[in-house]
Structure formats: C-alpha cells, structure tokens
C-alpha cells in the first residue's frame, strides 16, 4: 500500500481532467477497470505528444518562412533606398546644366517614378505590419491551443493570451479598415489577410465558447428545474432555487466575467469585420445577431426545460408558464451583472435583458414549431381524411389563445424592463413573439386563418338568422354618434366578431402576416354580412316591390347596418395599425393583390386602409337602395297625383270654395307624408337627408314637366291656385329645412315668372339671360322661360 503513489490534490487538476475522471470513474465497479483506463489515457497522451511534435515542426516552418519573407522585404527596402539615391544624384546633375534643356520634359516621368516608388514603399510597410500582426495572432492562438493540449491548470494565463489575441485582432481590423478606404486597389492584400484572420477566428471562438460552457457548468448553470410543480409555476419568485449568477464569487466569478467579456469583444470584432466586408450592401440585416454569451446561457436552460415539455404535450399551458417564469425570474440579473460587461466591450445596440427575453421566446417558438404544431397538423389532416370531427380545431384555438396570452405577458415584461417598444426595429419584434412560428410557415398561418374563420362563422350565423337581432337597435356607443345610425343589433354583433379576429392577429410580428391573416378572415366575414344585407333587401323587393311599410322598414334596417359598418371600417382605417396593412404591397411594385378575389388593386387605394374595397362596397349598397326607396316613393306620388297633373282647366279657375289646396293633390301629399314618416323613423339621419332631397328634386321635376311644360294656360286665378298648392308641397319638406323652395328650383322660379306683371315678363323675355338673372331666374333656360311666358294669360 505504501508503494502506491498518492493522487494530486483535486484543486490542481484542470477542468477537462476533472470532467474526464468523473465520466470514467462513476461507480466502484469502474475502479476495477482502472488498468484499461490508464492504458487508454496513455495512448491518448502519446497521440497528443505526436500532435505537439507536429505542431512544433509546423511552427518552426512558419518561423523560417517568416524570416525568409522578412529578408525579402529588407532586400526590397535596399533597392528602394538605392533608387532614391540615384534619383537624387540625377536631379542634382541635371540642375547644374545652365540652359536647362530637356529638364521640363523629364519632370513628369520623374514624378511618376517617385510616386511609384512611394507606393511600393507604403505597400511594403503595410504588408510588413500586417504580417507582424497576423504572426502575433497566430502565435497567441497557437499558445492557447498548446495550453489546452497540455491541460495547463493556469486558466488565468489562457484567458490573458486570448485577450492578447483579441486586442491584436482589433488592431489588425482597424488597419484593414483604413487600407480599404484609402487604398481600395490593395484588395488582394486585404483578402489574403482576411483569410488568415478567418482561420484564427475559427479556432479562437470555439475555444472561448467551450471555456464559457465549462465555467457555466462549474457554477451550477442552468439552475435546477426538478423541484418545479404546476402550482409553483405562477409564483412570483422561486425561493428554493438561488440564482447561480448571483451565488458565484471569488476567482470563479472573475473568470466567468473575463470570459463573458472576451466573447463580447469577439462578437464586436466580428461585427466590425462584417460591416467592412458588406460595405455598400444591406448590412443591418446581416450584422444583427443574437448575443453569443446570452445564447450560451439560454441553450442549457432550453435543454433542461424540454425534459419537462415532453411530459406536457397535452397541457401546453404548463409549457408557456414555465418559460415565462424562467424568463421573468432571471431577467433582472442580466442587467445587473452582465450589461456592464457588454457596455465595456463597446458592443453597441445590445441589451442583455432584451437578448435574454428574445432568446427564451425564440427557444419556445422553435420547440412549438418542431414538436407541438406537427402533432396538431397531423390531427387536422387525419380529420380531413376521415371526415370525423375531432378536438383538433379546439386544441389549435386553445394553443393560439395560450400564445397570444404569453406574448401579451412578455410584452408587458419588456415594458417593465425598460425596453422601449418603439426602438425594437429591423426584425426585433419578431424575436419577442411566440407567433413568429408563422413567419417561416405561411401555410400554417393559412390553416390558422381557416380555423378562425370557421369558428367565427359558426358563432355568427345563428345570430344573423335570429330575427330579433334585426329589429333590436344597437345599444351602447360603438361610435361617438351611434344613435344617428339606428343600426340593428346584428351589425354590432358582426363587428364584435371582427374585432375579436383583429385582436387575435394584432401581435403577429410582421405587417405582411397581419395583413394576410385579416384578408383571409375579416374580408370573408364582411362579405358574408354584406350578402345577408343584400339578400334581405332583395326578399323585401321581390315580395311587395317595396310598396308596403314593412318592406321599407326591412330595407331601411339593412341600409342602416351598411352605414354603421361603413363608418366603423372608416374609423378603423384611420388607425396606423390598419394603414400599415393597407400599404402592404403585393408581389408586383405599385399594386396590392387582394388575397381572396385575386384582383389587383392600385396601391393608392389601399392608402386609405386595408378595408378600402369593403368600404366602397358598403357605399355602393347604400347608394343603390336609397335610390330604390326614393324611386318607389316617387312612383307612388306620381300615380296619386296623375289626375291633378292632367286637370288642365283648374289653372283657369278659382280654388274650390273653402279649400286652399287642390283636392286631387291631397291624396298624393298624404301618401308622401306617410311614407316619409316611416322612413324618417327607421332610417339613419344621413341617408334620410339624401332621400328627402332626392324626393324634392323628383317632385320638382314632376310638377315642372307635367304642368308647367305641358302648354297649360295660367290665368290669374290659376296662378294663385298653383301658388297655394306649391306652398303646401313645400310645407311637407319644411320639417327638414328652413327654405324648402330652394330644393324646388324650377317650380319656385316658374312661380316667380307667373306672378310677374306683364310688362316685367315681356322685358325679361326681350333682354334675355342677363335680365332673367337680375330677376332671380337662374335654373331655367331661355326656351323654358319663353314657353312659360307664352302660357301666361293676363285678363286685366
């Protein structure tokens, strides 16, 4: 027993040696295999020694090449100095010539030769400096490799060597940047140096990451998740599991901070190199990468979480709760401990809090895309094949609910963490949304939109079929002046459904995704509602030709619903959220493609919002049916006053005794008032104003053409009688305007002509248009005035 050699203290062993022994000697049984393990270690040591010998020979060869290169550079400098000396002697010799012949001719060539020699000298200096820098980098990288191969226990020396290499790389990159700007013709020199730097970085970064992962393991990262239960996922803080980033101390904390700082410096260096190499291209997309050091913190946490996720496939709410809890519990430590290191490394534009949150959300999105969604897709495909309705669609909608809820909580966490959402640009919003799974799978977005649309239509159709929803008016204030719309409750129900669809897609990370989702869901719902309005109006028209009050009320309700829908869509389209989607262009520049119809709409029209086309359809619907209501009432009025218009003799007689209005006109006026009362009670204020104005114009045209232009002779008594009748007609419209005669321009001006004295009328006829305008006749042509004047009979 005394002959056995004692093992060295554990603290003197390197991290790699400790890991190897722990892996090989885990149980008592493994001790019996010690001889074979020793043999295996000896074989590995021999291999490593041979590798070390080979590397030393390579290093000697490189040093010899470098010495030869240095000798060639020295020889070139000697040649340059000799030529400069000869040039100086030549200039002095020529300057002694008294007449100076030929000197003017040789000066340009001499200047060109001096510039060429200067360029060679500058190139040689830069090449020599870059070669020295690259040599220092390769020496530092080689030294780091040798220390890892020898299992050097001095981690501090290894980290110092790495920092030397990074600082030298920084100096080299600054020199290359200046060369690229000042001497673009030296592109081959820059390319050669870039090639050697890339080889050095290909060794340096993996080494730094490997050391970083070893340090994370040494201080207990990731924290244990084994004690978490479904009930503890909602707790604000986990008191049972301390934060390893705060519990590490002493030399371990110093080494971790140094390694974290080195990784940040390496990433900043890589950004600087990419910025130089991509000069003139779209650099922002290529330069923005996740923070390497934060990624190394998230990867082991994600791996540990997935062990729990696999048990929660049927209960995805636990998955979202766990990811949110971990994200929230450790977000503050990112800012307190790690952000100063990022700032010190001058890695601009990075927030450790933001990177931690985005990396955790990205890991969740990746898991959903690889593990959860394929299961649901398979269930939906099986349902479509068998035709048997399953819970697949319900499960899908439940998952979307969880994703939307999770994204809202993450958004709130981001705001509470001090990250301004307005600064999250160039793809950053995509990183903090679990809905980003749809960015790479637009076919899944289409499937989601189809499920949402089916669910919305299933809920909406029974409400539309319920007749009470068409008679009951909108309650509340969806719009600031909702009472003016007199809209049926079904329109409010429809737009509540639409609002729900809009809220579902509001957190989608890109404008194009939101636009696509809305065009696949909201547009069909709006079209369905508009078709229902049209069908109800056509049914009313087909049954009674809109002659009875019930039909008019039914059409009025549909027009009110269309007006209400149009107004809400216009209000929505004033929101930036919808304006952005309206400006989302299609595949061809200058036009936007309507997803459902396939029609191409000029992009200028979509500048009014994504619902511009639907707004136009509602406007056309309202215009069409308001015109039909007007025409129906006007035809009824025409039919009831036909005897009044055909009675040509009444304009030569006095009014019936005791009557101030012609009896044959009373029935038509009663009909007009009754219909207008029904319309006024049931139609919204805007469209009702359009109807009574159109009716006024129609009645004006009817009376003017039927009486005044029909060669009827007007005596004094007839003019007085006609004046009474017209006043009564105007009185019907006086409830909606102060001067109804202004809406009967031809009749009112014709009455003015009829009331003129004979001399005044004759003067107006003689002097023409100018005189008529002075007498207030502006809407009648000269021919019409002459015709009315000829039919005026003066008996006095």
PDB file of N, CA and C in Angstrom, residues 502-588:
ATOM      1  N   UNK A 502     -59.442  40.601 -35.208  1.00  0.00           N
ATOM      2  CA  UNK A 502     -58.359  41.589 -35.305  1.00  0.00           C
ATOM      3  C   UNK A 502     -57.439  41.502 -34.101  1.00  0.00           C
ATOM      4  N   UNK A 503     -58.016  41.346 -32.915  1.00  0.00           N
ATOM      5  CA  UNK A 503     -57.196  41.233 -31.709  1.00  0.00           C
ATOM      6  C   UNK A 503     -56.335  39.989 -31.741  1.00  0.00           C
ATOM      7  N   UNK A 504     -56.823  38.925 -32.378  1.00  0.00           N
ATOM      8  CA  UNK A 504     -56.051  37.685 -32.447  1.00  0.00           C
ATOM      9  C   UNK A 504     -54.757  37.877 -33.247  1.00  0.00           C
ATOM     10  N   UNK A 505     -54.821  38.729 -34.262  1.00  0.00           N
ATOM     11  CA  UNK A 505     -53.646  38.872 -35.129  1.00  0.00           C
ATOM     12  C   UNK A 505     -52.806  40.096 -34.783  1.00  0.00           C
ATOM     13  N   UNK A 506     -53.224  40.874 -33.789  1.00  0.00           N
ATOM     14  CA  UNK A 506     -52.534  42.133 -33.511  1.00  0.00           C
ATOM     15  C   UNK A 506     -51.082  41.916 -33.094  1.00  0.00           C
ATOM     16  N   UNK A 507     -50.776  40.770 -32.486  1.00  0.00           N
ATOM     17  CA  UNK A 507     -49.420  40.512 -32.002  1.00  0.00           C
ATOM     18  C   UNK A 507     -48.562  39.743 -33.000  1.00  0.00           C
ATOM     19  N   UNK A 508     -49.092  39.471 -34.188  1.00  0.00           N
ATOM     20  CA  UNK A 508     -48.247  38.852 -35.211  1.00  0.00           C
ATOM     21  C   UNK A 508     -47.069  39.782 -35.503  1.00  0.00           C
ATOM     22  N   UNK A 509     -45.858  39.225 -35.659  1.00  0.00           N
ATOM     23  CA  UNK A 509     -44.657  40.067 -35.641  1.00  0.00           C
ATOM     24  C   UNK A 509     -44.419  40.920 -36.874  1.00  0.00           C
ATOM     25  N   UNK A 510     -45.058  40.631 -38.008  1.00  0.00           N
ATOM     26  CA  UNK A 510     -44.802  41.426 -39.209  1.00  0.00           C
ATOM     27  C   UNK A 510     -46.111  41.942 -39.788  1.00  0.00           C
ATOM     28  N   UNK A 511     -46.024  43.057 -40.494  1.00  0.00           N
ATOM     29  CA  UNK A 511     -47.198  43.660 -41.120  1.00  0.00           C
ATOM     30  C   UNK A 511     -47.783  42.732 -42.176  1.00  0.00           C
ATOM     31  N   UNK A 512     -46.916  42.062 -42.945  1.00  0.00           N
ATOM     32  CA  UNK A 512     -47.409  41.182 -44.008  1.00  0.00           C
ATOM     33  C   UNK A 512     -48.220  40.025 -43.440  1.00  0.00           C
ATOM     34  N   UNK A 513     -47.803  39.478 -42.305  1.00  0.00           N
ATOM     35  CA  UNK A 513     -48.560  38.390 -41.678  1.00  0.00           C
ATOM     36  C   UNK A 513     -49.917  38.888 -41.190  1.00  0.00           C
ATOM     37  N   UNK A 514     -49.928  40.060 -40.553  1.00  0.00           N
ATOM     38  CA  UNK A 514     -51.197  40.608 -40.072  1.00  0.00           C
ATOM     39  C   UNK A 514     -52.139  40.887 -41.239  1.00  0.00           C
ATOM     40  N   UNK A 515     -51.586  41.450 -42.301  1.00  0.00           N
ATOM     41  CA  UNK A 515     -52.401  41.766 -43.473  1.00  0.00           C
ATOM     42  C   UNK A 515     -52.967  40.487 -44.091  1.00  0.00           C
ATOM     43  N   UNK A 516     -52.136  39.478 -44.210  1.00  0.00           N
ATOM     44  CA  UNK A 516     -52.592  38.217 -44.803  1.00  0.00           C
ATOM     45  C   UNK A 516     -53.684  37.573 -43.945  1.00  0.00           C
ATOM     46  N   UNK A 517     -53.495  37.570 -42.628  1.00  0.00           N
ATOM     47  CA  UNK A 517     -54.477  36.965 -41.734  1.00  0.00           C
ATOM     48  C   UNK A 517     -55.812  37.682 -41.839  1.00  0.00           C
ATOM     49  N   UNK A 518     -55.790  39.004 -41.836  1.00  0.00           N
ATOM     50  CA  UNK A 518     -57.042  39.761 -41.893  1.00  0.00           C
ATOM     51  C   UNK A 518     -57.752  39.569 -43.233  1.00  0.00           C
ATOM     52  N   UNK A 519     -56.992  39.502 -44.302  1.00  0.00           N
ATOM     53  CA  UNK A 519     -57.633  39.313 -45.602  1.00  0.00           C
ATOM     54  C   UNK A 519     -58.222  37.910 -45.740  1.00  0.00           C
ATOM     55  N   UNK A 520     -57.689  36.962 -44.990  1.00  0.00           N
ATOM     56  CA  UNK A 520     -58.221  35.602 -45.039  1.00  0.00           C
ATOM     57  C   UNK A 520     -59.382  35.387 -44.067  1.00  0.00           C
ATOM     58  N   UNK A 521     -59.535  36.265 -43.078  1.00  0.00           N
ATOM     59  CA  UNK A 521     -60.587  36.071 -42.071  1.00  0.00           C
ATOM     60  C   UNK A 521     -61.622  37.192 -42.098  1.00  0.00           C
ATOM     61  N   UNK A 522     -61.183  38.429 -41.913  1.00  0.00           N
ATOM     62  CA  UNK A 522     -62.129  39.541 -41.800  1.00  0.00           C
ATOM     63  C   UNK A 522     -62.857  39.817 -43.111  1.00  0.00           C
ATOM     64  N   UNK A 523     -62.130  39.771 -44.212  1.00  0.00           N
ATOM     65  CA  UNK A 523     -62.757  40.067 -45.501  1.00  0.00           C
ATOM     66  C   UNK A 523     -63.907  39.113 -45.824  1.00  0.00           C
ATOM     67  N   UNK A 524     -63.763  37.785 -45.628  1.00  0.00           N
ATOM     68  CA  UNK A 524     -64.916  36.899 -45.865  1.00  0.00           C
ATOM     69  C   UNK A 524     -66.091  37.176 -44.928  1.00  0.00           C
ATOM     70  N   UNK A 525     -65.810  37.538 -43.670  1.00  0.00           N
ATOM     71  CA  UNK A 525     -66.898  37.842 -42.736  1.00  0.00           C
ATOM     72  C   UNK A 525     -67.663  39.078 -43.207  1.00  0.00           C
ATOM     73  N   UNK A 526     -66.949  40.104 -43.618  1.00  0.00           N
ATOM     74  CA  UNK A 526     -67.603  41.327 -44.109  1.00  0.00           C
ATOM     75  C   UNK A 526     -68.418  41.025 -45.359  1.00  0.00           C
ATOM     76  N   UNK A 527     -67.849  40.223 -46.258  1.00  0.00           N
ATOM     77  CA  UNK A 527     -68.571  39.870 -47.485  1.00  0.00           C
ATOM     78  C   UNK A 527     -69.841  39.081 -47.157  1.00  0.00           C
ATOM     79  N   UNK A 528     -69.745  38.162 -46.203  1.00  0.00           N
ATOM     80  CA  UNK A 528     -70.915  37.384 -45.793  1.00  0.00           C
ATOM     81  C   UNK A 528     -72.005  38.299 -45.232  1.00  0.00           C
ATOM     82  N   UNK A 529     -71.614  39.251 -44.412  1.00  0.00           N
ATOM     83  CA  UNK A 529     -72.596  40.170 -43.823  1.00  0.00           C
ATOM     84  C   UNK A 529     -73.235  41.037 -44.900  1.00  0.00           C
ATOM     85  N   UNK A 530     -72.439  41.521 -45.836  1.00  0.00           N
ATOM     86  CA  UNK A 530     -72.986  42.343 -46.923  1.00  0.00           C
ATOM     87  C   UNK A 530     -73.940  41.525 -47.795  1.00  0.00           C
ATOM     88  N   UNK A 531     -73.614  40.253 -48.018  1.00  0.00           N
ATOM     89  CA  UNK A 531     -74.516  39.387 -48.793  1.00  0.00           C
ATOM     90  C   UNK A 531     -75.838  39.187 -48.064  1.00  0.00           C
ATOM     91  N   UNK A 532     -75.776  39.080 -46.726  1.00  0.00           N
ATOM     92  CA  UNK A 532     -77.010  38.944 -45.944  1.00  0.00           C
ATOM     93  C   UNK A 532     -77.876  40.199 -46.073  1.00  0.00           C
ATOM     94  N   UNK A 533     -77.242  41.371 -46.034  1.00  0.00           N
ATOM     95  CA  UNK A 533     -77.991  42.623 -46.203  1.00  0.00           C
ATOM     96  C   UNK A 533     -78.651  42.672 -47.574  1.00  0.00           C
ATOM     97  N   UNK A 534     -77.895  42.299 -48.601  1.00  0.00           N
ATOM     98  CA  UNK A 534     -78.437  42.329 -49.958  1.00  0.00           C
ATOM     99  C   UNK A 534     -79.599  41.347 -50.107  1.00  0.00           C
ATOM    100  N   UNK A 535     -79.445  40.149 -49.522  1.00  0.00           N
ATOM    101  CA  UNK A 535     -80.500  39.143 -49.629  1.00  0.00           C
ATOM    102  C   UNK A 535     -81.800  39.620 -48.970  1.00  0.00           C
ATOM    103  N   UNK A 536     -81.690  40.245 -47.812  1.00  0.00           N
ATOM    104  CA  UNK A 536     -82.888  40.740 -47.131  1.00  0.00           C
ATOM    105  C   UNK A 536     -83.574  41.832 -47.956  1.00  0.00           C
ATOM    106  N   UNK A 537     -82.795  42.699 -48.547  1.00  0.00           N
ATOM    107  CA  UNK A 537     -83.385  43.765 -49.372  1.00  0.00           C
ATOM    108  C   UNK A 537     -84.053  43.183 -50.619  1.00  0.00           C
ATOM    109  N   UNK A 538     -83.420  42.190 -51.227  1.00  0.00           N
ATOM    110  CA  UNK A 538     -83.998  41.583 -52.427  1.00  0.00           C
ATOM    111  C   UNK A 538     -85.281  40.829 -52.094  1.00  0.00           C
ATOM    112  N   UNK A 539     -85.310  40.170 -50.914  1.00  0.00           N
ATOM    113  CA  UNK A 539     -86.536  39.490 -50.485  1.00  0.00           C
ATOM    114  C   UNK A 539     -87.670  40.497 -50.308  1.00  0.00           C
ATOM    115  N   UNK A 540     -87.374  41.628 -49.659  1.00  0.00           N
ATOM    116  CA  UNK A 540     -88.409  42.651 -49.457  1.00  0.00           C
ATOM    117  C   UNK A 540     -88.878  43.215 -50.792  1.00  0.00           C
ATOM    118  N   UNK A 541     -87.953  43.430 -51.715  1.00  0.00           N
ATOM    119  CA  UNK A 541     -88.316  43.986 -53.018  1.00  0.00           C
ATOM    120  C   UNK A 541     -89.115  42.980 -53.827  1.00  0.00           C
ATOM    121  N   UNK A 542     -88.728  41.694 -53.729  1.00  0.00           N
ATOM    122  CA  UNK A 542     -89.423  40.683 -54.522  1.00  0.00           C
ATOM    123  C   UNK A 542     -90.838  40.424 -54.061  1.00  0.00           C
ATOM    124  N   UNK A 543     -91.125  40.561 -52.777  1.00  0.00           N
ATOM    125  CA  UNK A 543     -92.454  40.273 -52.247  1.00  0.00           C
ATOM    126  C   UNK A 543     -93.449  41.386 -52.548  1.00  0.00           C
ATOM    127  N   UNK A 544     -93.078  42.627 -52.315  1.00  0.00           N
ATOM    128  CA  UNK A 544     -94.050  43.734 -52.426  1.00  0.00           C
ATOM    129  C   UNK A 544     -93.554  44.897 -53.270  1.00  0.00           C
ATOM    130  N   UNK A 545     -92.385  44.758 -53.894  1.00  0.00           N
ATOM    131  CA  UNK A 545     -91.801  45.868 -54.672  1.00  0.00           C
ATOM    132  C   UNK A 545     -91.640  47.119 -53.815  1.00  0.00           C
ATOM    133  N   UNK A 546     -91.448  46.922 -52.510  1.00  0.00           N
ATOM    134  CA  UNK A 546     -91.201  47.991 -51.534  1.00  0.00           C
ATOM    135  C   UNK A 546     -92.386  48.944 -51.400  1.00  0.00           C
ATOM    136  N   UNK A 547     -93.600  48.434 -51.702  1.00  0.00           N
ATOM    137  CA  UNK A 547     -94.764  49.333 -51.625  1.00  0.00           C
ATOM    138  C   UNK A 547     -95.358  49.399 -50.225  1.00  0.00           C
ATOM    139  N   UNK A 548     -95.150  48.378 -49.384  1.00  0.00           N
ATOM    140  CA  UNK A 548     -95.719  48.436 -48.041  1.00  0.00           C
ATOM    141  C   UNK A 548     -94.675  48.890 -47.031  1.00  0.00           C
ATOM    142  N   UNK A 549     -95.144  49.283 -45.863  1.00  0.00           N
ATOM    143  CA  UNK A 549     -94.250  49.853 -44.846  1.00  0.00           C
ATOM    144  C   UNK A 549     -93.276  48.826 -44.290  1.00  0.00           C
ATOM    145  N   UNK A 550     -93.708  47.575 -44.126  1.00  0.00           N
ATOM    146  CA  UNK A 550     -92.808  46.542 -43.578  1.00  0.00           C
ATOM    147  C   UNK A 550     -91.591  46.345 -44.471  1.00  0.00           C
ATOM    148  N   UNK A 551     -91.815  46.356 -45.780  1.00  0.00           N
ATOM    149  CA  UNK A 551     -90.694  46.197 -46.712  1.00  0.00           C
ATOM    150  C   UNK A 551     -89.740  47.391 -46.614  1.00  0.00           C
ATOM    151  N   UNK A 552     -90.327  48.603 -46.513  1.00  0.00           N
ATOM    152  CA  UNK A 552     -89.476  49.783 -46.377  1.00  0.00           C
ATOM    153  C   UNK A 552     -88.656  49.732 -45.087  1.00  0.00           C
ATOM    154  N   UNK A 553     -89.281  49.261 -44.012  1.00  0.00           N
ATOM    155  CA  UNK A 553     -88.563  49.163 -42.732  1.00  0.00           C
ATOM    156  C   UNK A 553     -87.428  48.147 -42.832  1.00  0.00           C
ATOM    157  N   UNK A 554     -87.696  47.039 -43.510  1.00  0.00           N
ATOM    158  CA  UNK A 554     -86.674  45.999 -43.662  1.00  0.00           C
ATOM    159  C   UNK A 554     -85.477  46.514 -44.451  1.00  0.00           C
ATOM    160  N   UNK A 555     -85.755  47.206 -45.534  1.00  0.00           N
ATOM    161  CA  UNK A 555     -84.655  47.771 -46.336  1.00  0.00           C
ATOM    162  C   UNK A 555     -83.942  48.871 -45.555  1.00  0.00           C
ATOM    163  N   UNK A 556     -84.710  49.688 -44.817  1.00  0.00           N
ATOM    164  CA  UNK A 556     -84.088  50.761 -44.030  1.00  0.00           C
ATOM    165  C   UNK A 556     -83.124  50.191 -42.992  1.00  0.00           C
ATOM    166  N   UNK A 557     -83.515  49.095 -42.347  1.00  0.00           N
ATOM    167  CA  UNK A 557     -82.614  48.464 -41.374  1.00  0.00           C
ATOM    168  C   UNK A 557     -81.326  47.981 -42.027  1.00  0.00           C
ATOM    169  N   UNK A 558     -81.452  47.430 -43.219  1.00  0.00           N
ATOM    170  CA  UNK A 558     -80.255  46.961 -43.927  1.00  0.00           C
ATOM    171  C   UNK A 558     -79.363  48.134 -44.326  1.00  0.00           C
ATOM    172  N   UNK A 559     -79.975  49.217 -44.777  1.00  0.00           N
ATOM    173  CA  UNK A 559     -79.186  50.414 -45.132  1.00  0.00           C
ATOM    174  C   UNK A 559     -78.501  50.979 -43.896  1.00  0.00           C
ATOM    175  N   UNK A 560     -79.209  50.981 -42.758  1.00  0.00           N
ATOM    176  CA  UNK A 560     -78.596  51.451 -41.509  1.00  0.00           C
ATOM    177  C   UNK A 560     -77.404  50.585 -41.119  1.00  0.00           C
ATOM    178  N   UNK A 561     -77.564  49.275 -41.265  1.00  0.00           N
ATOM    179  CA  UNK A 561     -76.459  48.366 -40.934  1.00  0.00           C
ATOM    180  C   UNK A 561     -75.262  48.621 -41.844  1.00  0.00           C
ATOM    181  N   UNK A 562     -75.543  48.876 -43.137  1.00  0.00           N
ATOM    182  CA  UNK A 562     -74.450  49.164 -44.073  1.00  0.00           C
ATOM    183  C   UNK A 562     -73.750  50.474 -43.716  1.00  0.00           C
ATOM    184  N   UNK A 563     -74.538  51.488 -43.348  1.00  0.00           N
ATOM    185  CA  UNK A 563     -73.949  52.778 -42.971  1.00  0.00           C
ATOM    186  C   UNK A 563     -73.104  52.645 -41.700  1.00  0.00           C
ATOM    187  N   UNK A 564     -73.626  51.916 -40.733  1.00  0.00           N
ATOM    188  CA  UNK A 564     -72.893  51.665 -39.491  1.00  0.00           C
ATOM    189  C   UNK A 564     -71.578  50.926 -39.781  1.00  0.00           C
ATOM    190  N   UNK A 565     -71.641  49.893 -40.629  1.00  0.00           N
ATOM    191  CA  UNK A 565     -70.447  49.110 -40.973  1.00  0.00           C
ATOM    192  C   UNK A 565     -69.417  49.973 -41.684  1.00  0.00           C
ATOM    193  N   UNK A 566     -69.898  50.772 -42.629  1.00  0.00           N
ATOM    194  CA  UNK A 566     -69.001  51.659 -43.364  1.00  0.00           C
ATOM    195  C   UNK A 566     -68.292  52.638 -42.424  1.00  0.00           C
ATOM    196  N   UNK A 567     -69.038  53.188 -41.467  1.00  0.00           N
ATOM    197  CA  UNK A 567     -68.458  54.166 -40.548  1.00  0.00           C
ATOM    198  C   UNK A 567     -67.411  53.528 -39.636  1.00  0.00           C
ATOM    199  N   UNK A 568     -67.700  52.327 -39.145  1.00  0.00           N
ATOM    200  CA  UNK A 568     -66.721  51.653 -38.279  1.00  0.00           C
ATOM    201  C   UNK A 568     -65.459  51.320 -39.058  1.00  0.00           C
ATOM    202  N   UNK A 569     -65.620  50.818 -40.274  1.00  0.00           N
ATOM    203  CA  UNK A 569     -64.445  50.484 -41.083  1.00  0.00           C
ATOM    204  C   UNK A 569     -63.613  51.734 -41.376  1.00  0.00           C
ATOM    205  N   UNK A 570     -64.265  52.860 -41.608  1.00  0.00           N
ATOM    206  CA  UNK A 570     -63.530  54.111 -41.847  1.00  0.00           C
ATOM    207  C   UNK A 570     -62.772  54.541 -40.599  1.00  0.00           C
ATOM    208  N   UNK A 571     -63.401  54.390 -39.441  1.00  0.00           N
ATOM    209  CA  UNK A 571     -62.705  54.725 -38.188  1.00  0.00           C
ATOM    210  C   UNK A 571     -61.496  53.828 -37.992  1.00  0.00           C
ATOM    211  N   UNK A 572     -61.660  52.545 -38.259  1.00  0.00           N
ATOM    212  CA  UNK A 572     -60.537  51.619 -38.119  1.00  0.00           C
ATOM    213  C   UNK A 572     -59.402  51.982 -39.067  1.00  0.00           C
ATOM    214  N   UNK A 573     -59.760  52.343 -40.282  1.00  0.00           N
ATOM    215  CA  UNK A 573     -58.729  52.603 -41.291  1.00  0.00           C
ATOM    216  C   UNK A 573     -57.941  53.872 -41.020  1.00  0.00           C
ATOM    217  N   UNK A 574     -58.387  54.688 -40.084  1.00  0.00           N
ATOM    218  CA  UNK A 574     -57.606  55.855 -39.680  1.00  0.00           C
ATOM    219  C   UNK A 574     -56.510  55.490 -38.689  1.00  0.00           C
ATOM    220  N   UNK A 575     -56.572  54.262 -38.169  1.00  0.00           N
ATOM    221  CA  UNK A 575     -55.564  53.771 -37.232  1.00  0.00           C
ATOM    222  C   UNK A 575     -54.322  53.343 -37.998  1.00  0.00           C
ATOM    223  N   UNK A 576     -53.146  53.637 -37.452  1.00  0.00           N
ATOM    224  CA  UNK A 576     -51.887  53.275 -38.102  1.00  0.00           C
ATOM    225  C   UNK A 576     -51.797  51.763 -38.300  1.00  0.00           C
ATOM    226  N   UNK A 577     -52.365  51.006 -37.360  1.00  0.00           N
ATOM    227  CA  UNK A 577     -52.332  49.546 -37.443  1.00  0.00           C
ATOM    228  C   UNK A 577     -52.904  49.065 -38.777  1.00  0.00           C
ATOM    229  N   UNK A 578     -54.018  49.675 -39.225  1.00  0.00           N
ATOM    230  CA  UNK A 578     -54.650  49.260 -40.467  1.00  0.00           C
ATOM    231  C   UNK A 578     -54.027  49.960 -41.680  1.00  0.00           C
ATOM    232  N   UNK A 579     -53.551  51.186 -41.492  1.00  0.00           N
ATOM    233  CA  UNK A 579     -52.896  51.882 -42.605  1.00  0.00           C
ATOM    234  C   UNK A 579     -51.645  51.144 -43.062  1.00  0.00           C
ATOM    235  N   UNK A 580     -50.867  50.605 -42.101  1.00  0.00           N
ATOM    236  CA  UNK A 580     -49.675  49.842 -42.457  1.00  0.00           C
ATOM    237  C   UNK A 580     -50.045  48.624 -43.296  1.00  0.00           C
ATOM    238  N   UNK A 581     -51.100  47.941 -42.912  1.00  0.00           N
ATOM    239  CA  UNK A 581     -51.507  46.763 -43.676  1.00  0.00           C
ATOM    240  C   UNK A 581     -52.070  47.160 -45.032  1.00  0.00           C
ATOM    241  N   UNK A 582     -52.741  48.307 -45.097  1.00  0.00           N
ATOM    242  CA  UNK A 582     -53.256  48.771 -46.370  1.00  0.00           C
ATOM    243  C   UNK A 582     -52.154  49.073 -47.356  1.00  0.00           C
ATOM    244  N   UNK A 583     -51.008  49.506 -46.839  1.00  0.00           N
ATOM    245  CA  UNK A 583     -49.867  49.827 -47.699  1.00  0.00           C
ATOM    246  C   UNK A 583     -48.987  48.622 -47.974  1.00  0.00           C
ATOM    247  N   UNK A 584     -49.343  47.482 -47.397  1.00  0.00           N
ATOM    248  CA  UNK A 584     -48.572  46.267 -47.636  1.00  0.00           C
ATOM    249  C   UNK A 584     -48.777  45.835 -49.081  1.00  0.00           C
ATOM    250  N   UNK A 585     -47.722  45.907 -49.888  1.00  0.00           N
ATOM    251  CA  UNK A 585     -47.865  45.690 -51.317  1.00  0.00           C
ATOM    252  C   UNK A 585     -47.830  44.208 -51.655  1.00  0.00           C
ATOM    253  N   UNK A 586     -48.351  43.928 -52.829  1.00  0.00           N
ATOM    254  CA  UNK A 586     -48.309  42.562 -53.326  1.00  0.00           C
ATOM    255  C   UNK A 586     -46.974  42.241 -53.968  1.00  0.00           C
ATOM    256  N   UNK A 587     -46.968  41.269 -54.831  1.00  0.00           N
ATOM    257  CA  UNK A 587     -45.714  40.797 -55.424  1.00  0.00           C
ATOM    258  C   UNK A 587     -45.178  41.787 -56.444  1.00  0.00           C
ATOM    259  N   UNK A 588     -46.058  42.569 -57.063  1.00  0.00           N
ATOM    260  CA  UNK A 588     -45.619  43.493 -58.104  1.00  0.00           C
ATOM    261  C   UNK A 588     -45.574  44.907 -57.560  1.00  0.00           C
TER     262      UNK A 588
END
